[in-house]
Short mmCIF file of C-alpha atoms and ligand atoms in Angstrom, two decimals:
data_model
loop_
_atom_site.label_atom_id
_atom_site.label_comp_id
_atom_site.label_asym_id
_atom_site.label_seq_id
_atom_site.Cartn_x
_atom_site.Cartn_y
_atom_site.Cartn_z
CA MET A 605 80.12 212.85 163.16
CA SER A 606 82.34 211.00 160.74
CA ARG A 607 80.57 208.84 158.18
CA THR A 608 81.50 205.27 157.46
CA SER A 609 81.53 204.82 153.71
CA LEU A 610 81.18 201.38 152.15
CA THR A 611 84.85 201.67 151.14
CA ARG A 612 85.94 202.22 154.75
CA PHE A 613 83.58 199.52 156.05
CA LEU A 614 85.06 196.98 153.62
CA VAL A 615 88.65 197.94 154.47
CA GLU A 616 87.82 197.46 158.17
CA GLU A 617 86.26 194.05 157.42
CA GLN A 618 89.47 193.12 155.62
CA GLN A 619 91.61 194.34 158.51
CA ALA A 620 89.49 192.25 160.89
CA GLY A 621 90.24 189.20 158.71
CA ARG A 622 86.63 188.70 157.66
CA ILE A 623 87.17 189.26 153.92
CA THR A 624 90.10 189.12 151.54
CA ALA A 625 91.28 192.09 149.46
CA ASP A 626 89.83 190.34 146.39
CA LEU A 627 86.38 190.01 147.91
CA ARG A 628 86.51 193.61 149.10
CA GLN A 629 87.23 194.82 145.57
CA LEU A 630 84.57 192.56 144.05
CA ILE A 631 81.89 193.92 146.41
CA ALA A 632 82.98 197.49 145.63
CA ILE A 633 82.60 196.81 141.88
CA VAL A 634 79.13 195.29 142.34
CA ALA A 635 78.12 198.30 144.46
CA ARG A 636 79.37 200.69 141.77
CA ALA A 637 77.41 198.81 139.09
CA CYS A 638 74.31 199.07 141.29
CA THR A 639 74.84 202.83 141.54
CA SER A 640 74.73 202.97 137.72
CA ILE A 641 71.56 200.84 137.69
CA SER A 642 70.06 203.21 140.27
CA ILE A 643 70.76 206.15 137.94
CA ALA A 644 69.17 204.33 134.97
CA VAL A 645 66.11 203.34 137.04
CA GLY A 646 65.81 206.90 138.38
CA LYS A 647 65.57 208.43 134.89
CA GLY A 648 62.19 206.73 134.38
CA ALA A 649 60.25 207.88 131.34
CA LEU A 650 62.87 210.58 130.59
CA GLY A 651 65.60 207.99 130.02
CA GLY A 652 63.61 205.89 127.55
CA VAL A 653 64.25 202.90 129.82
CA LEU A 654 60.67 201.84 130.58
CA GLY A 655 58.68 199.12 128.83
CA ASP A 656 59.39 195.74 127.26
CA ALA A 657 62.63 194.79 125.57
CA GLY A 658 60.70 192.57 123.16
CA THR A 659 62.73 189.49 124.18
CA GLY A 660 62.28 186.60 126.62
CA ASN A 661 64.64 184.97 129.11
CA VAL A 662 65.41 181.27 129.58
CA GLN A 663 62.43 180.96 131.90
CA GLY A 664 60.02 182.17 129.24
CA GLU A 665 59.43 185.50 131.00
CA ALA A 666 59.18 188.69 128.95
CA GLN A 667 62.21 190.90 129.53
CA LYS A 668 61.82 194.58 130.34
CA LYS A 669 64.32 197.05 128.89
CA LEU A 670 65.65 197.62 132.39
CA ASP A 671 66.19 193.86 132.94
CA VAL A 672 68.54 193.88 129.95
CA ILE A 673 70.19 197.22 130.77
CA SER A 674 70.87 196.16 134.38
CA ASN A 675 72.26 192.81 133.28
CA ASP A 676 74.64 194.56 130.83
CA ILE A 677 75.78 197.06 133.49
CA LEU A 678 76.67 194.27 135.92
CA LEU A 679 78.46 192.21 133.26
CA GLU A 680 80.48 195.14 131.99
CA ALA A 681 81.44 196.42 135.45
CA ASN A 682 82.73 192.99 136.42
CA ALA A 683 84.44 192.10 133.15
CA TRP A 684 87.56 194.12 133.86
CA GLY A 685 87.44 193.78 137.64
CA GLY A 686 89.74 190.76 137.67
CA HIS A 687 88.04 189.03 140.61
CA LEU A 688 85.64 186.72 138.84
CA ALA A 689 86.01 183.34 137.20
CA ALA A 690 82.44 183.37 135.89
CA CYS A 691 79.02 184.84 136.43
CA ALA A 692 75.42 183.75 136.07
CA SER A 693 72.20 185.71 135.88
CA GLU A 694 68.43 185.35 135.73
CA GLU A 695 68.65 186.90 132.29
CA MET A 696 71.20 184.47 130.79
CA ASP A 697 70.48 180.82 129.88
CA HIS A 698 73.93 179.67 131.03
CA SER A 699 76.77 180.96 133.16
CA THR A 700 79.50 182.87 131.33
CA PRO A 701 83.16 182.33 132.15
CA MET A 702 85.28 185.46 131.98
CA PRO A 703 86.79 185.68 128.47
CA ALA A 704 90.41 184.52 128.23
CA GLU A 705 91.76 188.02 127.48
CA TYR A 706 90.20 189.47 130.68
CA PRO A 707 91.85 189.36 134.10
CA HIS A 708 90.55 186.48 136.22
CA GLY A 709 89.84 185.77 139.87
CA ASP A 710 88.48 182.96 142.02
CA PHE A 711 84.90 184.06 142.64
CA LEU A 712 81.60 183.16 141.02
CA LEU A 713 78.92 185.86 140.95
CA LEU A 714 75.20 185.21 140.55
CA PHE A 715 72.61 187.94 140.19
CA ASP A 716 69.02 188.89 139.59
CA PRO A 717 69.89 192.17 137.85
CA LEU A 718 66.45 193.67 138.28
CA ASP A 719 64.02 192.16 140.75
CA GLY A 720 60.37 193.19 140.66
CA SER A 721 60.22 193.84 136.92
CA SER A 722 56.43 194.11 136.97
CA ASN A 723 56.81 197.21 139.15
CA ILE A 724 59.18 199.15 136.84
CA ASP A 725 56.52 200.78 134.72
CA VAL A 726 54.41 201.80 137.73
CA ASN A 727 57.24 203.56 139.60
CA VAL A 728 57.32 201.15 142.55
CA SER A 729 60.56 199.99 144.23
CA VAL A 730 62.69 197.42 142.39
CA GLY A 731 66.16 196.08 143.17
CA THR A 732 69.21 193.96 142.34
CA ILE A 733 70.05 190.74 144.24
CA PHE A 734 73.50 189.10 144.23
CA SER A 735 75.33 186.09 145.65
CA VAL A 736 79.07 185.37 145.70
CA LEU A 737 80.52 181.83 145.71
CA ARG A 738 84.04 180.49 145.41
CA LYS A 739 85.18 178.70 142.27
CA PRO A 740 85.64 175.02 143.24
CA ALA A 741 89.31 174.05 143.68
CA GLY A 742 90.96 172.56 140.61
CA VAL A 743 88.45 174.03 138.16
CA ASP A 744 89.97 176.11 135.39
CA VAL A 745 87.01 177.32 133.33
CA PRO A 746 83.82 177.05 135.44
CA GLY A 747 80.58 175.78 133.92
CA ASP A 748 76.97 175.81 135.22
CA GLY A 749 77.64 172.79 137.46
CA ASP A 750 80.32 174.66 139.43
CA PHE A 751 77.67 177.14 140.60
CA LEU A 752 75.52 174.40 142.14
CA GLN A 753 76.71 174.93 145.72
CA PRO A 754 74.35 175.20 148.71
CA GLY A 755 73.57 178.65 150.15
CA THR A 756 75.79 177.92 153.16
CA ALA A 757 78.77 178.20 150.77
CA GLN A 758 78.06 181.87 149.95
CA VAL A 759 80.94 184.17 150.93
CA ALA A 760 78.84 187.30 150.46
CA ALA A 761 75.29 188.20 149.52
CA GLY A 762 73.32 191.38 149.18
CA TYR A 763 70.72 193.43 147.41
CA THR A 764 70.21 197.02 146.44
CA ILE A 765 66.77 198.55 146.59
CA TYR A 766 65.91 201.42 144.26
CA GLY A 767 63.21 203.15 146.30
CA PRO A 768 62.68 206.68 147.62
CA SER A 769 66.34 206.24 148.59
CA THR A 770 68.76 203.70 147.13
CA MET A 771 70.12 201.28 149.72
CA LEU A 772 72.60 198.41 149.70
CA ILE A 773 72.06 195.61 152.20
CA LEU A 774 75.12 193.41 152.59
CA THR A 775 76.42 190.41 154.48
CA VAL A 776 79.82 188.74 154.37
CA GLY A 777 78.66 186.24 156.97
CA HIS A 778 79.12 188.49 160.01
CA GLY A 779 75.80 190.30 160.40
CA THR A 780 73.64 192.16 157.89
CA HIS A 781 74.41 195.82 157.35
CA ALA A 782 72.57 198.66 155.58
CA PHE A 783 74.12 201.42 153.47
CA THR A 784 72.30 204.39 151.95
CA LEU A 785 73.41 205.98 148.69
CA ASP A 786 74.41 209.61 149.05
CA ARG A 787 73.22 210.81 145.65
CA GLU A 788 75.41 213.92 145.83
CA THR A 789 78.71 212.11 146.35
CA GLY A 790 77.76 208.80 144.72
CA GLU A 791 78.95 206.99 147.85
CA PHE A 792 77.17 204.31 149.90
CA VAL A 793 77.21 205.33 153.57
CA LEU A 794 76.69 202.91 156.47
CA SER A 795 73.25 203.68 157.91
CA GLN A 796 72.63 200.61 160.08
CA ARG A 797 75.18 198.17 161.43
CA GLY A 798 73.79 194.78 162.45
CA MET A 799 70.15 194.79 161.36
CA ARG A 800 67.92 192.62 163.60
CA ILE A 801 64.58 191.13 162.57
CA PRO A 802 62.09 190.96 165.49
CA GLU A 803 61.47 187.27 166.32
CA ASP A 804 57.68 187.64 166.41
CA THR A 805 55.40 189.44 164.02
CA ARG A 806 51.80 190.31 163.18
CA GLU A 807 52.44 190.98 159.49
CA PHE A 808 52.54 188.59 156.52
CA ALA A 809 53.33 189.08 152.84
CA ILE A 810 51.85 186.72 150.26
CA ASN A 811 50.09 186.87 146.89
CA MET A 812 46.62 185.83 148.10
CA SER A 813 45.27 185.51 144.56
CA ASN A 814 46.98 182.10 144.37
CA GLN A 815 45.23 180.77 147.48
CA ARG A 816 43.09 178.17 145.71
CA HIS A 817 46.23 176.62 144.18
CA TRP A 818 48.12 176.10 147.47
CA GLU A 819 48.59 172.77 149.24
CA PRO A 820 46.37 172.01 152.30
CA ALA A 821 49.04 172.87 154.93
CA MET A 822 49.46 176.33 153.40
CA GLN A 823 45.69 176.84 153.24
CA ALA A 824 45.41 175.90 156.93
CA TYR A 825 48.25 178.22 157.99
CA VAL A 826 46.80 181.28 156.23
CA THR A 827 43.25 180.50 157.37
CA ASP A 828 44.53 180.63 160.96
CA LEU A 829 46.34 183.95 160.33
CA LEU A 830 43.15 185.45 158.89
CA ALA A 831 41.10 184.22 161.87
CA GLY A 832 42.92 186.81 163.98
CA LYS A 833 42.39 187.34 167.69
CA THR A 834 39.57 184.86 168.09
CA GLY A 835 41.33 182.15 166.05
CA PRO A 836 44.00 179.65 167.13
CA ARG A 837 46.80 182.26 166.78
CA GLY A 838 45.11 184.64 169.21
CA LYS A 839 46.23 187.83 167.46
CA ASP A 840 45.25 189.96 164.47
CA PHE A 841 47.57 190.00 161.45
CA ASN A 842 48.13 192.74 158.86
CA MET A 843 49.02 192.00 155.22
CA ARG A 844 51.44 193.67 152.76
CA TRP A 845 52.43 192.57 149.23
CA ILE A 846 54.60 194.80 147.07
CA ALA A 847 55.42 192.13 144.43
CA SER A 848 59.10 193.11 144.45
CA MET A 849 60.91 190.58 146.61
CA VAL A 850 63.58 193.16 147.49
CA ALA A 851 60.98 195.61 148.78
CA ASP A 852 59.06 192.99 150.76
CA VAL A 853 62.28 191.58 152.27
CA HIS A 854 63.51 195.10 153.01
CA ARG A 855 60.38 195.84 155.03
CA ILE A 856 60.86 192.58 156.94
CA LEU A 857 64.53 193.37 157.71
CA THR A 858 63.38 196.76 158.97
CA ARG A 859 60.32 195.92 161.07
CA GLY A 860 59.77 192.14 160.93
CA GLY A 861 57.16 190.01 159.17
CA ILE A 862 56.96 186.81 157.16
CA PHE A 863 57.33 186.66 153.37
CA ILE A 864 55.94 183.61 151.61
CA TYR A 865 55.97 182.48 147.99
CA PRO A 866 54.72 178.92 148.43
CA TRP A 867 54.50 175.99 146.05
CA ASP A 868 51.25 176.06 144.09
CA LYS A 869 49.62 173.70 141.61
CA LYS A 870 49.08 176.31 138.87
CA ASP A 871 52.02 174.78 137.06
CA PRO A 872 53.04 171.53 138.82
CA SER A 873 56.36 171.51 136.92
CA LYS A 874 57.41 174.64 138.85
CA PRO A 875 58.23 174.08 142.54
CA GLY A 876 57.51 177.69 143.51
CA LYS A 877 58.15 180.92 141.60
CA LEU A 878 61.34 182.27 143.09
CA ARG A 879 64.79 181.12 142.06
CA LEU A 880 67.08 179.38 144.54
CA MET A 881 70.50 180.54 143.33
CA TYR A 882 69.99 184.29 142.94
CA GLU A 883 66.85 185.06 144.97
CA ALA A 884 66.24 182.58 147.82
CA ASN A 885 69.87 181.85 148.78
CA PRO A 886 71.17 185.44 149.03
CA MET A 887 67.96 186.60 150.76
CA GLY A 888 68.15 183.56 153.06
CA LEU A 889 71.68 184.43 154.15
CA LEU A 890 70.83 188.12 154.71
CA VAL A 891 67.77 187.19 156.78
CA GLU A 892 69.59 184.57 158.87
CA GLN A 893 72.45 186.98 159.51
CA ALA A 894 69.85 189.41 160.87
CA GLY A 895 68.47 186.81 163.29
CA GLY A 896 65.60 185.63 161.08
CA ALA A 897 64.94 182.29 159.37
CA ALA A 898 64.42 181.04 155.80
CA THR A 899 62.89 177.69 154.79
CA ASN A 900 61.13 176.12 151.81
CA GLY A 901 58.28 175.21 154.18
CA ARG A 902 60.13 172.11 155.31
CA GLU A 903 63.91 172.58 155.25
CA ARG A 904 66.38 175.40 155.68
CA ILE A 905 66.85 177.14 152.30
CA LEU A 906 70.63 177.44 152.73
CA GLU A 907 71.03 173.64 153.04
CA ILE A 908 69.21 172.75 149.82
CA GLU A 909 71.54 170.93 147.38
CA PRO A 910 70.99 172.78 144.09
CA THR A 911 70.28 170.84 140.91
CA GLY A 912 69.94 173.66 138.37
CA LEU A 913 71.10 177.24 137.84
CA HIS A 914 67.52 178.50 137.42
CA GLN A 915 65.91 176.08 139.88
CA ARG A 916 62.80 177.36 141.68
CA VAL A 917 61.91 176.88 145.36
CA PRO A 918 59.08 177.75 147.73
CA VAL A 919 60.24 180.53 150.08
CA PHE A 920 59.22 181.26 153.70
CA LEU A 921 61.42 183.90 155.32
CA GLY A 922 61.51 186.54 158.02
CA SER A 923 60.70 186.64 161.73
CA LYS A 924 62.14 183.48 163.27
CA ASN A 925 59.17 182.29 165.33
CA GLU A 926 56.65 182.92 162.55
CA VAL A 927 58.75 181.03 159.97
CA ALA A 928 59.00 178.16 162.48
CA GLU A 929 55.21 178.23 162.90
CA ALA A 930 54.54 178.12 159.12
CA THR A 931 57.13 175.36 158.73
CA ARG A 932 55.44 173.38 161.53
CA TYR A 933 52.11 173.34 159.62
CA HIS A 934 53.86 171.72 156.65
CA ARG A 935 55.85 169.20 158.68
CA ASN A 936 52.76 168.19 160.68
CA ALA A 937 50.82 167.65 157.46
CA ASP A 938 53.66 165.47 156.09
CA GLN A 939 53.69 163.36 159.27
CA ALA A 940 49.91 162.87 159.18
CA GLU A 941 50.13 161.41 155.64
P1 AHG B 1292 61.63 189.12 138.81
O1 AHG B 1292 61.07 190.47 138.50
O2 AHG B 1292 63.11 189.15 139.05
O3 AHG B 1292 61.21 188.06 137.82
O4 AHG B 1292 61.06 188.66 140.23
C1 AHG B 1292 59.69 188.85 140.50
C2 AHG B 1292 59.34 188.06 141.71
C3 AHG B 1292 59.58 188.75 143.06
O5 AHG B 1292 60.25 189.94 143.02
C4 AHG B 1292 58.19 188.96 143.62
O6 AHG B 1292 58.17 188.66 144.97
C5 AHG B 1292 57.31 188.05 142.84
O7 AHG B 1292 57.96 187.77 141.65
C6 AHG B 1292 55.97 188.67 142.54
O8 AHG B 1292 55.13 187.69 142.08
P2 AHG B 1292 53.57 187.96 141.77
O9 AHG B 1292 53.56 188.60 140.42
O10 AHG B 1292 52.98 186.58 141.78
O11 AHG B 1292 52.98 188.86 142.82
MN1 MN B 1293 63.50 188.49 140.98
MN1 MN B 1294 64.68 189.88 137.71
#
């Protein structure tokens, strides 16, 4: 049986008029950078890549060596690609326009170079998340403000997961597709066309240790899940929490479920933990393109008007009917106020 490589898949998407040659090449460069990150991650203790970098990012989080290495790999791979006007990352305070001497293009790239940092040193799956936007018309050198476009404006989004196998999950707005890295040839090979998330689920993913900090609607929703068969939901639920968003979302794309990182009052200045521009938006598009849903508990993630590059949002995503149910608890509570 002939294999469909990522290269062939992208050429066919271009021939079908779904992507331009520029976008095809940009995605190929990002995929190649992710292959390099996969190699670095895979070396583990032998590569001297584990542990802290001894620095912090703009959000005051300690950076791991692999956060910095992955960020550098993505920046360098894209610098000479010629398809970008600028890029932005979890690990950089501000967006960086492509230097004048480099070839330029019309796209903006946002990424979380290494998601699930806390899992690096314990050999649990981590990943890279990315989102592609268009440079606004008439802008010459883009600044942070040019990135503040809603998730519906994304022309492509994806993640790679560095697990027992390395996979790339991609959407260009026409379904969500899975590719598996063939470690012998270094090529991503199409392994599932058109992923579909089951509409109903009996599995939820949440960090329960924050329960006492949640708002009442969230408390009520989870209480009802935990009540199981004899409670108002009339069925038993199972729980999973990997603490790498890529790994939790990957499970949901594969077998369904709901992933929640809600608002909590631990730090009232932070509306949630996850970042809108390079975590919630790309994951939201991938999930919607697979028939699932993504909200902030009240509204569709992809329609949120961004106000900051590193803005945080509550995230509810996965099986459509379960996300609708969780969202209903919040809306009902708002109406009762
Ligand atoms: P990052 O490593 O890019 O900062 O993201 C970590 C995120 C996400 O991957 C995960 O779902 C969540 O943080 C885990 O949070 P807890 O530590 O609260 O479980
Ligand atoms: Mn992350
Ligand atoms: Mn990260």
